[in-house]
Short mmCIF file of C-alpha atoms and ligand atoms in Angstrom, two decimals:
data_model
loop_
_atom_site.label_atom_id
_atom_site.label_comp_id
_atom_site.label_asym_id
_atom_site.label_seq_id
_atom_site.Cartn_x
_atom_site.Cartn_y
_atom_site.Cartn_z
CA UNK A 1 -53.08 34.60 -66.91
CA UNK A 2 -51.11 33.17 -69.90
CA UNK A 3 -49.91 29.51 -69.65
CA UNK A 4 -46.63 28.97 -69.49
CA UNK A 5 -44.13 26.29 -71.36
CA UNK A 6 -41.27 25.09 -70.70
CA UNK A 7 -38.87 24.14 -73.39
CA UNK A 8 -35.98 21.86 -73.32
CA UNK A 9 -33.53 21.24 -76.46
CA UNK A 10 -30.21 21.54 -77.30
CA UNK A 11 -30.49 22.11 -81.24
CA UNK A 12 -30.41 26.39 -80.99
CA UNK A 13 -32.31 26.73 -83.70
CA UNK A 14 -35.48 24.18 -82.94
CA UNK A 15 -35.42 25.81 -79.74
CA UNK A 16 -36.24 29.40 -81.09
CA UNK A 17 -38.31 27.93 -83.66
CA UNK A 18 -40.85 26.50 -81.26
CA UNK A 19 -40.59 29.75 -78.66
CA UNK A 20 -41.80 31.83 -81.47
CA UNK A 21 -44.52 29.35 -82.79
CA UNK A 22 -45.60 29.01 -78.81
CA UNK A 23 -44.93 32.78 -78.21
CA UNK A 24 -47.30 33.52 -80.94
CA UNK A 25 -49.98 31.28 -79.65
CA UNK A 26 -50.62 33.30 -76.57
CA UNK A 27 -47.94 31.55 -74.31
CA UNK A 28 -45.22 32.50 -72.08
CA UNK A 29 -42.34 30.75 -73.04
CA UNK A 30 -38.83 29.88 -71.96
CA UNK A 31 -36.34 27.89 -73.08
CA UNK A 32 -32.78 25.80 -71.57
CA UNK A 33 -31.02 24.41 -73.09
CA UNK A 34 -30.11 21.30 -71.32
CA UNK A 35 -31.68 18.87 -69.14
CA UNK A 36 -30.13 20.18 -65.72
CA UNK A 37 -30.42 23.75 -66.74
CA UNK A 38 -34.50 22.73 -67.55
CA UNK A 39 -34.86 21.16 -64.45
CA UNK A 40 -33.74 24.32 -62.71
CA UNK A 41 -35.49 26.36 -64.98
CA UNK A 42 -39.17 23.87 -64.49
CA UNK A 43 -38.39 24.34 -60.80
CA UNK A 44 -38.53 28.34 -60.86
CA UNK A 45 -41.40 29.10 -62.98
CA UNK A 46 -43.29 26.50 -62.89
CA UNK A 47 -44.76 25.57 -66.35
CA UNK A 48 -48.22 24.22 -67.53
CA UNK A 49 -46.39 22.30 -69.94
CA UNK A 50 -42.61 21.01 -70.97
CA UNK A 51 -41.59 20.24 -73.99
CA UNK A 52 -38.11 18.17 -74.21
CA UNK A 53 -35.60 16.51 -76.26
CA UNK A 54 -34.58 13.02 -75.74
CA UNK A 55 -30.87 13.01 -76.42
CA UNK A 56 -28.65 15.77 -74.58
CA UNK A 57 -25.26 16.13 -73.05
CA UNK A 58 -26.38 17.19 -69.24
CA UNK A 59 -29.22 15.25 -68.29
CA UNK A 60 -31.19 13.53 -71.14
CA UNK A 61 -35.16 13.81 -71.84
CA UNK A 62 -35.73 10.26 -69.48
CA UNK A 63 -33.54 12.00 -66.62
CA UNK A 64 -35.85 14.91 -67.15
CA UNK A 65 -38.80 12.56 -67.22
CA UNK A 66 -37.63 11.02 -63.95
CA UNK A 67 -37.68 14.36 -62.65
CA UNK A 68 -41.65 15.20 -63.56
CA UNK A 69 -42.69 11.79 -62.12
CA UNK A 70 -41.23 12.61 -58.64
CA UNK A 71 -42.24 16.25 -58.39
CA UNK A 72 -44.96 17.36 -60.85
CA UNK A 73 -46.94 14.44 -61.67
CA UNK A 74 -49.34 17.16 -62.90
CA UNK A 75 -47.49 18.63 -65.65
CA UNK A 76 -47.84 16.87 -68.90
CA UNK A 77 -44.60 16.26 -70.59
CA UNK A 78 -44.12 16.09 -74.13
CA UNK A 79 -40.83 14.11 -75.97
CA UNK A 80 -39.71 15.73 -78.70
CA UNK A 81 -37.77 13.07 -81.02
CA UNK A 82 -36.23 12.78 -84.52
CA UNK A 83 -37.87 9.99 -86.87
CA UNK A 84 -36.12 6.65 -86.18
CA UNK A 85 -36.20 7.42 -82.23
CA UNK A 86 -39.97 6.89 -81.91
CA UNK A 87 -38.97 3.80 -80.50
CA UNK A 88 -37.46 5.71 -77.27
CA UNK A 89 -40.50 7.94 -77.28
CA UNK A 90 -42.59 5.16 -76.86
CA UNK A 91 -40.77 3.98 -73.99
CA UNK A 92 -40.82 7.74 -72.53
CA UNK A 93 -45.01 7.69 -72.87
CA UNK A 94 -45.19 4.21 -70.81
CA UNK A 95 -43.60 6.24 -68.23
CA UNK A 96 -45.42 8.90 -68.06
CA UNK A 97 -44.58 11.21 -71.03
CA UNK A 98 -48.06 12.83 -72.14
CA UNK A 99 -47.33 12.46 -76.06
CA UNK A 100 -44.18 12.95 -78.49
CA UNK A 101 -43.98 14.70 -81.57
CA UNK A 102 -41.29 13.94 -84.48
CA UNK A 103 -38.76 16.32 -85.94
CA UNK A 104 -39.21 18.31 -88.26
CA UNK A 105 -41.86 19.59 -86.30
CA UNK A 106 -45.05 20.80 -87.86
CA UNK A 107 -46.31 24.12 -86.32
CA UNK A 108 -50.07 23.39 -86.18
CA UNK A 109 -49.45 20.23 -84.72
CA UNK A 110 -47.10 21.60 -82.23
CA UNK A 111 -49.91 24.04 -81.22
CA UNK A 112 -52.48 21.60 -80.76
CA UNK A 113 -50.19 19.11 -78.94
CA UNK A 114 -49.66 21.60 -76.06
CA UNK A 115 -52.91 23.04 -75.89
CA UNK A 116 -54.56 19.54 -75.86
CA UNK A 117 -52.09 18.39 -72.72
CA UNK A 118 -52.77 21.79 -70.95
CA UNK A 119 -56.68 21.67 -71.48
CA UNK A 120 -56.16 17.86 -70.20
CA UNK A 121 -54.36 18.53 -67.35
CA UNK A 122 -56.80 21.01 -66.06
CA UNK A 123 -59.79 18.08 -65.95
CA UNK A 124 -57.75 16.26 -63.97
CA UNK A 125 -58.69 15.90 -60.27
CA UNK A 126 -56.24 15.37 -57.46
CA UNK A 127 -53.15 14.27 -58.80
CA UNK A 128 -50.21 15.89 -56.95
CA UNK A 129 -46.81 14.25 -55.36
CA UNK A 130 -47.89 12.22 -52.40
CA UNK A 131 -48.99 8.99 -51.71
CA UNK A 132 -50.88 8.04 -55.05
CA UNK A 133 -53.99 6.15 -54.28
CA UNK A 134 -54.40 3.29 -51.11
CA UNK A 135 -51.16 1.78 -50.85
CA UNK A 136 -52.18 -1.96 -50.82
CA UNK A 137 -49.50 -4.07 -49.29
CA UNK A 138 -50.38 -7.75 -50.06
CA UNK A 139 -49.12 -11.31 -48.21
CA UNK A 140 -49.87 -13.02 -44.75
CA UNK A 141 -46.21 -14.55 -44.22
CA UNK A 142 -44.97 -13.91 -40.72
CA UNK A 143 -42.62 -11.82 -42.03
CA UNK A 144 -45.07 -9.17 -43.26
CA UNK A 145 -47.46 -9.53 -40.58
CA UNK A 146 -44.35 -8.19 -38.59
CA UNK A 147 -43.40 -5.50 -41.07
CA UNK A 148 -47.33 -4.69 -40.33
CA UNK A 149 -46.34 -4.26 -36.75
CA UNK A 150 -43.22 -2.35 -37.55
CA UNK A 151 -45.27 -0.16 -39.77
CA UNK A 152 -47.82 1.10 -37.04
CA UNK A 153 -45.10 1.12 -34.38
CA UNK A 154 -42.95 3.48 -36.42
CA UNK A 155 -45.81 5.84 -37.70
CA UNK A 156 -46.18 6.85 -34.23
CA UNK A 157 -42.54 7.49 -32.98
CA UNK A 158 -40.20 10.33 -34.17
CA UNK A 159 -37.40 7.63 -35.25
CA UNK A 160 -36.21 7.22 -38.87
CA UNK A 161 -36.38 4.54 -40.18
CA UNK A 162 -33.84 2.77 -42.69
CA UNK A 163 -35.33 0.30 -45.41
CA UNK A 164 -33.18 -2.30 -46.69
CA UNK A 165 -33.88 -4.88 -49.46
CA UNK A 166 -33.23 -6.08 -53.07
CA UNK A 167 -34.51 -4.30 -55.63
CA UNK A 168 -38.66 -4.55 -55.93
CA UNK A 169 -39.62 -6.04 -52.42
CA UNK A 170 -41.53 -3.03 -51.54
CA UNK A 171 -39.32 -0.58 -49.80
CA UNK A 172 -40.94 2.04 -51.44
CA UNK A 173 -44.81 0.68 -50.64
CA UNK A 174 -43.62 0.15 -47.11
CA UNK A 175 -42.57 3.92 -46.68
CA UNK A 176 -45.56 5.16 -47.96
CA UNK A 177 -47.90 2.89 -45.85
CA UNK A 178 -45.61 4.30 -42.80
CA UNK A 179 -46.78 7.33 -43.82
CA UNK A 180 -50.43 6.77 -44.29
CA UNK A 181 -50.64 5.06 -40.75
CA UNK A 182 -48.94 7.91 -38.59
CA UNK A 183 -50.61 11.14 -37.50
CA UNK A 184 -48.76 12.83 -40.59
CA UNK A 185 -51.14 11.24 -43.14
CA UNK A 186 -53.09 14.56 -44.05
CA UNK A 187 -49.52 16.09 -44.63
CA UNK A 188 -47.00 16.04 -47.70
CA UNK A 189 -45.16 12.81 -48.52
CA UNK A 190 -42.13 13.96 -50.43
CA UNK A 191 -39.63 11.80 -52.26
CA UNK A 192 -36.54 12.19 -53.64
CA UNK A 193 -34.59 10.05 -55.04
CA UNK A 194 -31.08 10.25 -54.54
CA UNK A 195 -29.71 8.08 -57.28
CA UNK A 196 -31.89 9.78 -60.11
CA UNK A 197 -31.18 13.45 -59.69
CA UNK A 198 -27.80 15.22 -61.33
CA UNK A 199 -25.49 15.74 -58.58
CA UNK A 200 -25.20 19.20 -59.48
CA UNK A 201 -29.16 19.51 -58.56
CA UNK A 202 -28.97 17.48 -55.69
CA UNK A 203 -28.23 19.74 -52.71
CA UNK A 204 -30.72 22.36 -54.35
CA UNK A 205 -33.08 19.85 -54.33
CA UNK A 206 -33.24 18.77 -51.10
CA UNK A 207 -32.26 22.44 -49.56
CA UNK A 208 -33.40 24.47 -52.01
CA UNK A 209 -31.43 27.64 -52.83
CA UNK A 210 -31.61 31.42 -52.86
CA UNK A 211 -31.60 33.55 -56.01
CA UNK A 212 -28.62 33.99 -57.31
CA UNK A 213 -26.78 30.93 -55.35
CA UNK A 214 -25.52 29.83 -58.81
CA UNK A 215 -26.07 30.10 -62.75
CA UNK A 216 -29.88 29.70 -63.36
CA UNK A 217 -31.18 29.82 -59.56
CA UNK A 218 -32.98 32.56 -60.53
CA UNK A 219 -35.62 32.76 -57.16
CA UNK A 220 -35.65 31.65 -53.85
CA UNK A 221 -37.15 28.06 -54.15
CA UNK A 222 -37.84 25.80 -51.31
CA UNK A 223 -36.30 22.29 -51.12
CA UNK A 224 -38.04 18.95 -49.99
CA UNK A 225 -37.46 19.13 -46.63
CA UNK A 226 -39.04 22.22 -46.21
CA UNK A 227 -42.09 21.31 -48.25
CA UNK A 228 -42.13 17.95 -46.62
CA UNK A 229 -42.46 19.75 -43.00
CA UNK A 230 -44.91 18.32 -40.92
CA UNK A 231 -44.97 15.49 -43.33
CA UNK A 232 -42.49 12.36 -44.42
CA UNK A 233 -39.37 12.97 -46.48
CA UNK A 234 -38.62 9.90 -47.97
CA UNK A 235 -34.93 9.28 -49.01
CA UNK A 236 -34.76 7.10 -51.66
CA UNK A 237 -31.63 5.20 -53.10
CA UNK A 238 -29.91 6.47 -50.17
CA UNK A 239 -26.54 4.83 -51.09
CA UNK A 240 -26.18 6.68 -54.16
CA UNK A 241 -26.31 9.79 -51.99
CA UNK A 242 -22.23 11.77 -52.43
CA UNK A 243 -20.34 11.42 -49.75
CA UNK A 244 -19.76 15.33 -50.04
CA UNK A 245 -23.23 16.16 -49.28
CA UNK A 246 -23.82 13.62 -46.12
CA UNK A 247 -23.09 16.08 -43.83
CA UNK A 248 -25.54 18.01 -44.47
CA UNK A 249 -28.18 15.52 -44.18
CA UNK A 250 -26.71 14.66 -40.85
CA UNK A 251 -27.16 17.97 -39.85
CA UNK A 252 -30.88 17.59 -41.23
CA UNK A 253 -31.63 14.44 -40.01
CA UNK A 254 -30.10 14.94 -35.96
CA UNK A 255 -30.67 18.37 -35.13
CA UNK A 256 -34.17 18.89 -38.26
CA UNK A 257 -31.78 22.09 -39.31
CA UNK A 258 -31.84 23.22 -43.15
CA UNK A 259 -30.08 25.67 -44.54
CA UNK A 260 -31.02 26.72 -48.55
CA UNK A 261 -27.47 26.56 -50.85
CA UNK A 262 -26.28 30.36 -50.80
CA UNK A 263 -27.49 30.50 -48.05
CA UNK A 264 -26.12 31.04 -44.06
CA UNK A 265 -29.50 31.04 -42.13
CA UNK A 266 -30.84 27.67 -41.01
CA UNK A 267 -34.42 27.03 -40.83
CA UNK A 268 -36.07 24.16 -38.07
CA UNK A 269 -38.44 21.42 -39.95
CA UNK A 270 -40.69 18.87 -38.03
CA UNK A 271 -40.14 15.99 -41.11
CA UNK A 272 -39.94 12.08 -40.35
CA UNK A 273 -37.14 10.97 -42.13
CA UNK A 274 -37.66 7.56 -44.32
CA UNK A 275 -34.37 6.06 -45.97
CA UNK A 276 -34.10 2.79 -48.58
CA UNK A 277 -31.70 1.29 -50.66
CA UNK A 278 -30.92 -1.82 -52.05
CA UNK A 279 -27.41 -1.72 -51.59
CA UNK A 280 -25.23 -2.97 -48.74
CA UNK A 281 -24.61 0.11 -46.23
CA UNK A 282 -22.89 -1.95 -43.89
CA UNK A 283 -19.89 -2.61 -46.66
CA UNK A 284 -20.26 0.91 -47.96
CA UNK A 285 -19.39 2.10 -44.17
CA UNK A 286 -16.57 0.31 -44.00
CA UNK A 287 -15.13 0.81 -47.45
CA UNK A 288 -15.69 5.03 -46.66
CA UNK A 289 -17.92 5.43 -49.27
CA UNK A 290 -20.51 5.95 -46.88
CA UNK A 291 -20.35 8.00 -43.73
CA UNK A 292 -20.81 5.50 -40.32
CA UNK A 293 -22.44 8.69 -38.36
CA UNK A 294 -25.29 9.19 -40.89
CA UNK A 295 -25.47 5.73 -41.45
CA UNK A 296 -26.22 4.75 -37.29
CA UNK A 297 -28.95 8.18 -37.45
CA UNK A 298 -30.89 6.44 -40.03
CA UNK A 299 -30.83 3.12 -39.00
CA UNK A 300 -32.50 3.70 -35.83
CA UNK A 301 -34.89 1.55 -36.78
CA UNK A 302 -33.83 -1.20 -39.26
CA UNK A 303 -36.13 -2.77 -41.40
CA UNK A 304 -35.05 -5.47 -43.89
CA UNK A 305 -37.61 -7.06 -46.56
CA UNK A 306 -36.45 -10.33 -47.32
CA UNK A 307 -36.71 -11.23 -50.94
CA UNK A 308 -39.83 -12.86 -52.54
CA UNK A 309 -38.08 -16.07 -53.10
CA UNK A 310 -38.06 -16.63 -49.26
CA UNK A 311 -41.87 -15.89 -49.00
CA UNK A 312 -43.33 -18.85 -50.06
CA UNK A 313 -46.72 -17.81 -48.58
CA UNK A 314 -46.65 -14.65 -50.12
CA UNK A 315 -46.01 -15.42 -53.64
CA UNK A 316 -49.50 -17.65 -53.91
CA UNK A 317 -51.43 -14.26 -52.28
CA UNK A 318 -49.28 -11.88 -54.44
CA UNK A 319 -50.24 -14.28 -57.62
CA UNK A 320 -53.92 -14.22 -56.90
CA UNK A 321 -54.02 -10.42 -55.83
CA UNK A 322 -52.07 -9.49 -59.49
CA UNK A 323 -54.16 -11.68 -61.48
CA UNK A 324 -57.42 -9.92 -60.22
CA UNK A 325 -56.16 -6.89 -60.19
CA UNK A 326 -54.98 -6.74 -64.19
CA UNK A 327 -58.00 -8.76 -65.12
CA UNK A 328 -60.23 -5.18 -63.61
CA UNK A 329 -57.81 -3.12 -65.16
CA UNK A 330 -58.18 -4.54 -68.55
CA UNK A 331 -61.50 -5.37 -68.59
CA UNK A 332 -61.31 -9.14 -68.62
CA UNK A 333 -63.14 -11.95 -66.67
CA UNK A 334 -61.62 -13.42 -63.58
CA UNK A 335 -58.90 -15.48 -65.00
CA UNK A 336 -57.89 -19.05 -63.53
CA UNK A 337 -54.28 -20.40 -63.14
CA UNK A 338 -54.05 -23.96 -65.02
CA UNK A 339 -52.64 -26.89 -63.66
CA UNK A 340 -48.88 -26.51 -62.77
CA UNK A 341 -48.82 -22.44 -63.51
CA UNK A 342 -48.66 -22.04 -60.17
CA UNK A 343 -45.71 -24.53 -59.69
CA UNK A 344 -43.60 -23.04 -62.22
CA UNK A 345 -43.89 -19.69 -60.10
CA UNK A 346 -42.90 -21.01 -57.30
CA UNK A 347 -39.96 -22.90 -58.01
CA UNK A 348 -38.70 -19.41 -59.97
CA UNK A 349 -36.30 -17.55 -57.71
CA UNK A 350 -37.48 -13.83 -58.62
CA UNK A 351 -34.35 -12.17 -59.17
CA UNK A 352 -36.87 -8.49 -59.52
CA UNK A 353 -38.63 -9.27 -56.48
CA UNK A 354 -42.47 -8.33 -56.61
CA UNK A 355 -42.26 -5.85 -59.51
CA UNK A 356 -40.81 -8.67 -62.09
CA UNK A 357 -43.82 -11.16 -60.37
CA UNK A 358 -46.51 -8.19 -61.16
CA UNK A 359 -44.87 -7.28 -64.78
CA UNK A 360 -45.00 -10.96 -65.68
CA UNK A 361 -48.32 -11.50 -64.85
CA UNK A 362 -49.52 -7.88 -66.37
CA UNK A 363 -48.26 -9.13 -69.48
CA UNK A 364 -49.74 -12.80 -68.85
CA UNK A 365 -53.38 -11.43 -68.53
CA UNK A 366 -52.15 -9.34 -71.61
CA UNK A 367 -51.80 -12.20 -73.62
CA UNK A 368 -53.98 -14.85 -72.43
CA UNK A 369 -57.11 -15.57 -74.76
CA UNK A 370 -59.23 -17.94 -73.04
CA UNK A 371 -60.43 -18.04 -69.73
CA UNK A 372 -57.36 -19.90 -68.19
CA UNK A 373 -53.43 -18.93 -67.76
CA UNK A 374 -51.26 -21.61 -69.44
CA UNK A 375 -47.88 -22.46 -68.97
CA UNK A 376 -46.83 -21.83 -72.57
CA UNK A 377 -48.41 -17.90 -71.66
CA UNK A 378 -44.90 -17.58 -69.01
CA UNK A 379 -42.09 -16.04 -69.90
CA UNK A 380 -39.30 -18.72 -70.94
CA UNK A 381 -36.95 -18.00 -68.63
CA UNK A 382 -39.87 -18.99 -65.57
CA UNK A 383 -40.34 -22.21 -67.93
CA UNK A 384 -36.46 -23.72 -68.50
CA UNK A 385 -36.03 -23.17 -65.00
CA UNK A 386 -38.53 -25.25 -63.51
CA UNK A 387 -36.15 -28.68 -63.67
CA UNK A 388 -38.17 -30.79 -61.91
CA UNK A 389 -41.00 -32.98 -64.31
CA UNK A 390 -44.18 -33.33 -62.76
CA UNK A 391 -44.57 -36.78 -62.43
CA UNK A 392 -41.40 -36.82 -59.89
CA UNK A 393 -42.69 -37.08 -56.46
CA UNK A 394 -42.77 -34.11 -54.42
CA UNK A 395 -40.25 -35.28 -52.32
CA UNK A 396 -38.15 -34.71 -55.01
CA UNK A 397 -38.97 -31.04 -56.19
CA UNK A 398 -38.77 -29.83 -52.62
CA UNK A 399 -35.16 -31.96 -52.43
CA UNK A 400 -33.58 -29.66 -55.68
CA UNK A 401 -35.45 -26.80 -55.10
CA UNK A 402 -34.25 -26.58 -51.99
CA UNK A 403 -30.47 -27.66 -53.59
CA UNK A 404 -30.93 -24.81 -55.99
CA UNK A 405 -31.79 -22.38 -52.99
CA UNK A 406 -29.29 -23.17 -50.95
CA UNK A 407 -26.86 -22.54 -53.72
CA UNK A 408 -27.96 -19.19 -55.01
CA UNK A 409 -27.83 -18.49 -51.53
CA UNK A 410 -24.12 -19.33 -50.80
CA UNK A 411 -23.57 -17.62 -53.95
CA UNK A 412 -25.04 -14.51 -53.19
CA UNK A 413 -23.31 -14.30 -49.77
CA UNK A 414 -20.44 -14.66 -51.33
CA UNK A 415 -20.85 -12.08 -53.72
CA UNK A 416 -21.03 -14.90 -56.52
CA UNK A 417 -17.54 -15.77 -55.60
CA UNK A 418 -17.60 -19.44 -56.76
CA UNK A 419 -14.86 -20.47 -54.81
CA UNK A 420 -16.34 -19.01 -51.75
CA UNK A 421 -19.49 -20.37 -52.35
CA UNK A 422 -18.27 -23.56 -52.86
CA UNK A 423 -16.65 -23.90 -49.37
CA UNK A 424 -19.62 -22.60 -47.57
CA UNK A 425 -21.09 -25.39 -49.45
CA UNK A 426 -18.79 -28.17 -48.70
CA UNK A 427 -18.12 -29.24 -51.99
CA UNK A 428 -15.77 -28.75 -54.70
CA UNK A 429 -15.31 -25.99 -57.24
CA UNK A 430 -16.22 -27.90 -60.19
CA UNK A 431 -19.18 -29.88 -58.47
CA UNK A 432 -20.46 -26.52 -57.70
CA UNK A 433 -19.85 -25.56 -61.16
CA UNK A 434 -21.76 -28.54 -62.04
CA UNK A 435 -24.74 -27.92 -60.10
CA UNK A 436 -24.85 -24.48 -61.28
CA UNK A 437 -25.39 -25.94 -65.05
CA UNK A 438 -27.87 -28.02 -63.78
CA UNK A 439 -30.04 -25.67 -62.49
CA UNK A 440 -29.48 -23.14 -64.89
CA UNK A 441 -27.62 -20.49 -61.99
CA UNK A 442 -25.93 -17.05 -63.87
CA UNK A 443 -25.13 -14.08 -62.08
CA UNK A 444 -27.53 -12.25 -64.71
CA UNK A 445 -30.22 -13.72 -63.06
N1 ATP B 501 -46.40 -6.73 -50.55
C1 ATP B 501 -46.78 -6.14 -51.69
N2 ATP B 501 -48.06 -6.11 -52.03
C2 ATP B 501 -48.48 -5.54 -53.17
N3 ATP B 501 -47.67 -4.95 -54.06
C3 ATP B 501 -46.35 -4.93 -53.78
C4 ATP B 501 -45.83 -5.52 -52.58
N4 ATP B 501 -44.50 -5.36 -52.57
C5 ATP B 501 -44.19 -4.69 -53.70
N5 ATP B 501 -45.30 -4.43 -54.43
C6 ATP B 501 -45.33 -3.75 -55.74
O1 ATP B 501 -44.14 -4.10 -56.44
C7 ATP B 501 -43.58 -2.96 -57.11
C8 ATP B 501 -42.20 -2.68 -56.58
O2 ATP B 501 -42.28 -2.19 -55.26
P1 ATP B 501 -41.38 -0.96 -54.75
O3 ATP B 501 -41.25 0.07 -55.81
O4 ATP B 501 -41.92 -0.54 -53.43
O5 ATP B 501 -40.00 -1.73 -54.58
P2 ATP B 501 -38.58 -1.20 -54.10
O6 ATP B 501 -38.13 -2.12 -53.04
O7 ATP B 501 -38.67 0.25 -53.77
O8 ATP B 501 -37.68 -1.44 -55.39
P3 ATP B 501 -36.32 -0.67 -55.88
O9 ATP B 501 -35.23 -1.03 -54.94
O10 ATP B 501 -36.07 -1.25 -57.23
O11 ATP B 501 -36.64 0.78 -55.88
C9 ATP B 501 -44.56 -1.82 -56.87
O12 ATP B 501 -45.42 -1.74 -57.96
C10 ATP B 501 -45.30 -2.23 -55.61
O13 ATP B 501 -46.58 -1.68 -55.59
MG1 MG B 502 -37.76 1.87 -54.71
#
């Protein structure tokens, strides 16, 4: 059987250039011509390898990147980018891309690119969509003991379940250890993410579609609720999800009914339905930019993650957990936090949750030479906002910190509405403007 590429690239002529040069290596080729039209294309014949542009109108290389590292984890990607981009290729590879190669493109090398990331591919064991390895879910606070709970009850029951939560408190690791601790472990674990894929693919995506449905479906394909059946579909970014196609996801979600676009028959799925977002569905319902029907289906069973900034406990576990973890993974010895480190992460307020706390300290054990973590190692912005010197009391740190809580609190309730916040407060506009100087508060944080 000859291996088959898929290639992506707007520039006509580069993209007969390298179907020939392929084509004459043995493979079966085909090329789009966009990003949306290669996604379509990727999803239909299913290539050993891609090969795609960075910069295009519909859908650029990273959207088609996106796309790879939710549904074929297994095919290698390669960026294809003009000298003075390699910046933006690097990027790509961090995410996932398998290697990039610079226009003009050199024949032999293209050749031996491809063959190398098929070859590679092959030795690989096991990777597939899914949950990818244990999920580890780290922290003793009685909050997450209670998600823990919530997580064992839920497996079990046929409700869905809506997560809720600022961007990197776990939503995602908490669907996935749903998943792992109900009876629908051994199936698929499917997720799509609502905010990331074109709107035009969306419905395709989560429906499929029948040949012919529109301009490049060009075989029946199945969507993710079908291939999640008997598994966990989980809906990511749910708020991003057009108003035009909620319907149909109600339809999906109350009566387990899917019906592929072009399509008239419905088909019954046994899925357990897993929603996030990190944006305020409440407020969406009532502006109408989210329907209130879907909205009460999913949020059968609410679960909220508060942000890391309110789990005290957690962050010292999550810091100690990281730290270990990195040091394995880059072949260090056990590293040690040095007097205060530990301080200074505290009294930051963690605007990215528990993904900025483990990309800070990844690049921490990165950097740090000796066999301790110093404070000059943090980032700066964890350092000028620690306002407190050391040899106050502690009366004193726990007496602003708390200050400084309270007011990015009031601030965020009120949508960083100063004068808002400053009444919830009790105090005036400029004393509140004040205090915000003080402790170094900006909505960019
Ligand atoms: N309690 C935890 N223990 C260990 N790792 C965690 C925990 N919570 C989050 N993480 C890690 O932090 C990162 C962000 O988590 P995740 O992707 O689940 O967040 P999210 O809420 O889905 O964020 P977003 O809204 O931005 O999509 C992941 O690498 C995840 O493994
Ligand atoms: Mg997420």
């Amino acid at each position: 059987m000859k291996s088959r590429v898929l290639i992506i690239e707007d520039e006509e002529r580069m993209r007969h250039l390298l179907t020939l040069v392929l084509s004459e290596e043995g493979y079966e080729v085909q090329a789009a011509e966009d990003g949306v039209k290669g996604m379509l294309l990727w999803r239909d014949m299913e290539p050993h390898a891609v090969l795609t542009d960075l910069k295009m109108a519909r859908a650029d290389g990273m959207e088609v990147l996106d796309f790879r590292n939710r549904r074929y984890q297994n095919v290698p990607l390669i960026i294809l980018t003009a000298f003075g981009t390699i910046q933006s290729a690097v990027t790509a590879m961090k995410q996932g891309a398998y290697d990039y190669l610079t226009k003009p493109i050199d024949n032999m090398e293209v050749v031996r690119v491809v063959a190398r990331a098929i070859a590679d591919t092959r030795k690989e064991v096991g990777v597939s969509r899914g949950v990818q390895g244990e999920a580890k879910m780290v922290g003793s606070s009685q909050v997450m003991h209670k998600l823990y709970e919530d997580i064992k009850l839920i497996g079990s029951t046929k409700m869905s379940v809506l997560i809720t939560g600022e961007s990197g408190t776990g939503k995602e690791l908490i669907a996935q250890s749903i998943h792992a601790h109900s009876p629908r472990a051994a199936k698929p674990f499917i997720r799509v993410n609502c905010a990331a894929i074109p709107h035009d693919l969306l419905e395709s995506e989560l429906f499929g579609h029948v040949r012919g449905a529109f301009t490049g479906a060009v075989g029946n394909r199945e969507g993710a609720f079908v291939e999640a059946d008997k598994g966990t579909i989980f809906l990511d970014e749910i708020g991003d999800l057009p108003l035009d196609l909620q319907p149909k996801i109600l339809h999906a979600v109350e009566d387990k009914l899917v019906s592929p676009v072009g399509s008239s028959k419905s088909r019954l799925v046994d899925v357990k339905i897993i929603a996030a977002t990190n944006r305020n569905l409440d407020q969406m319902v009532h502006n109408r930019q989210f329907r209130s029907d879907l909205y009460h289906r999913l949020n059968m069973y609410p679960l909220r993650v508060p942000p890391l900034r309110q789990r005290g406990a957690d962050l010292d576990e999550l810091v100690d957990y990281f730290v270990a973890l990195f040091c394995r993974e880059q072949n260090k010895p056990p590293l040690v936090l040095a007097d205060g480190v530990l301080q200074l992460l505290q009294s930051y307020h963690w605007p990215g949750n528990v993904r900025e706390l483990k990309n800070v300290l990844e690049r921490v054990v990165l950097v740090c030479r000796h066999g301790e973590i110093t404070e000059d190692l943090l980032p700066e912005k964890i350092r000028s906002e620690y306002i407190v010197p050391q040899s106050r009391s502690n009366d004193y740190l726990d007496l602003s910190s708390q200050e400084r809580n309270l007011i990015l609190a009031a601030l965020e309730q009120s949508g960083w509405n100063q004068s808002k916040a400053a009444r919830k407060l009790g105090i005036t506009r400029n004393t509140l403007r004040y205090r915000m100087k003080k402790y170094a508060i900006n909505r960019t944080m």
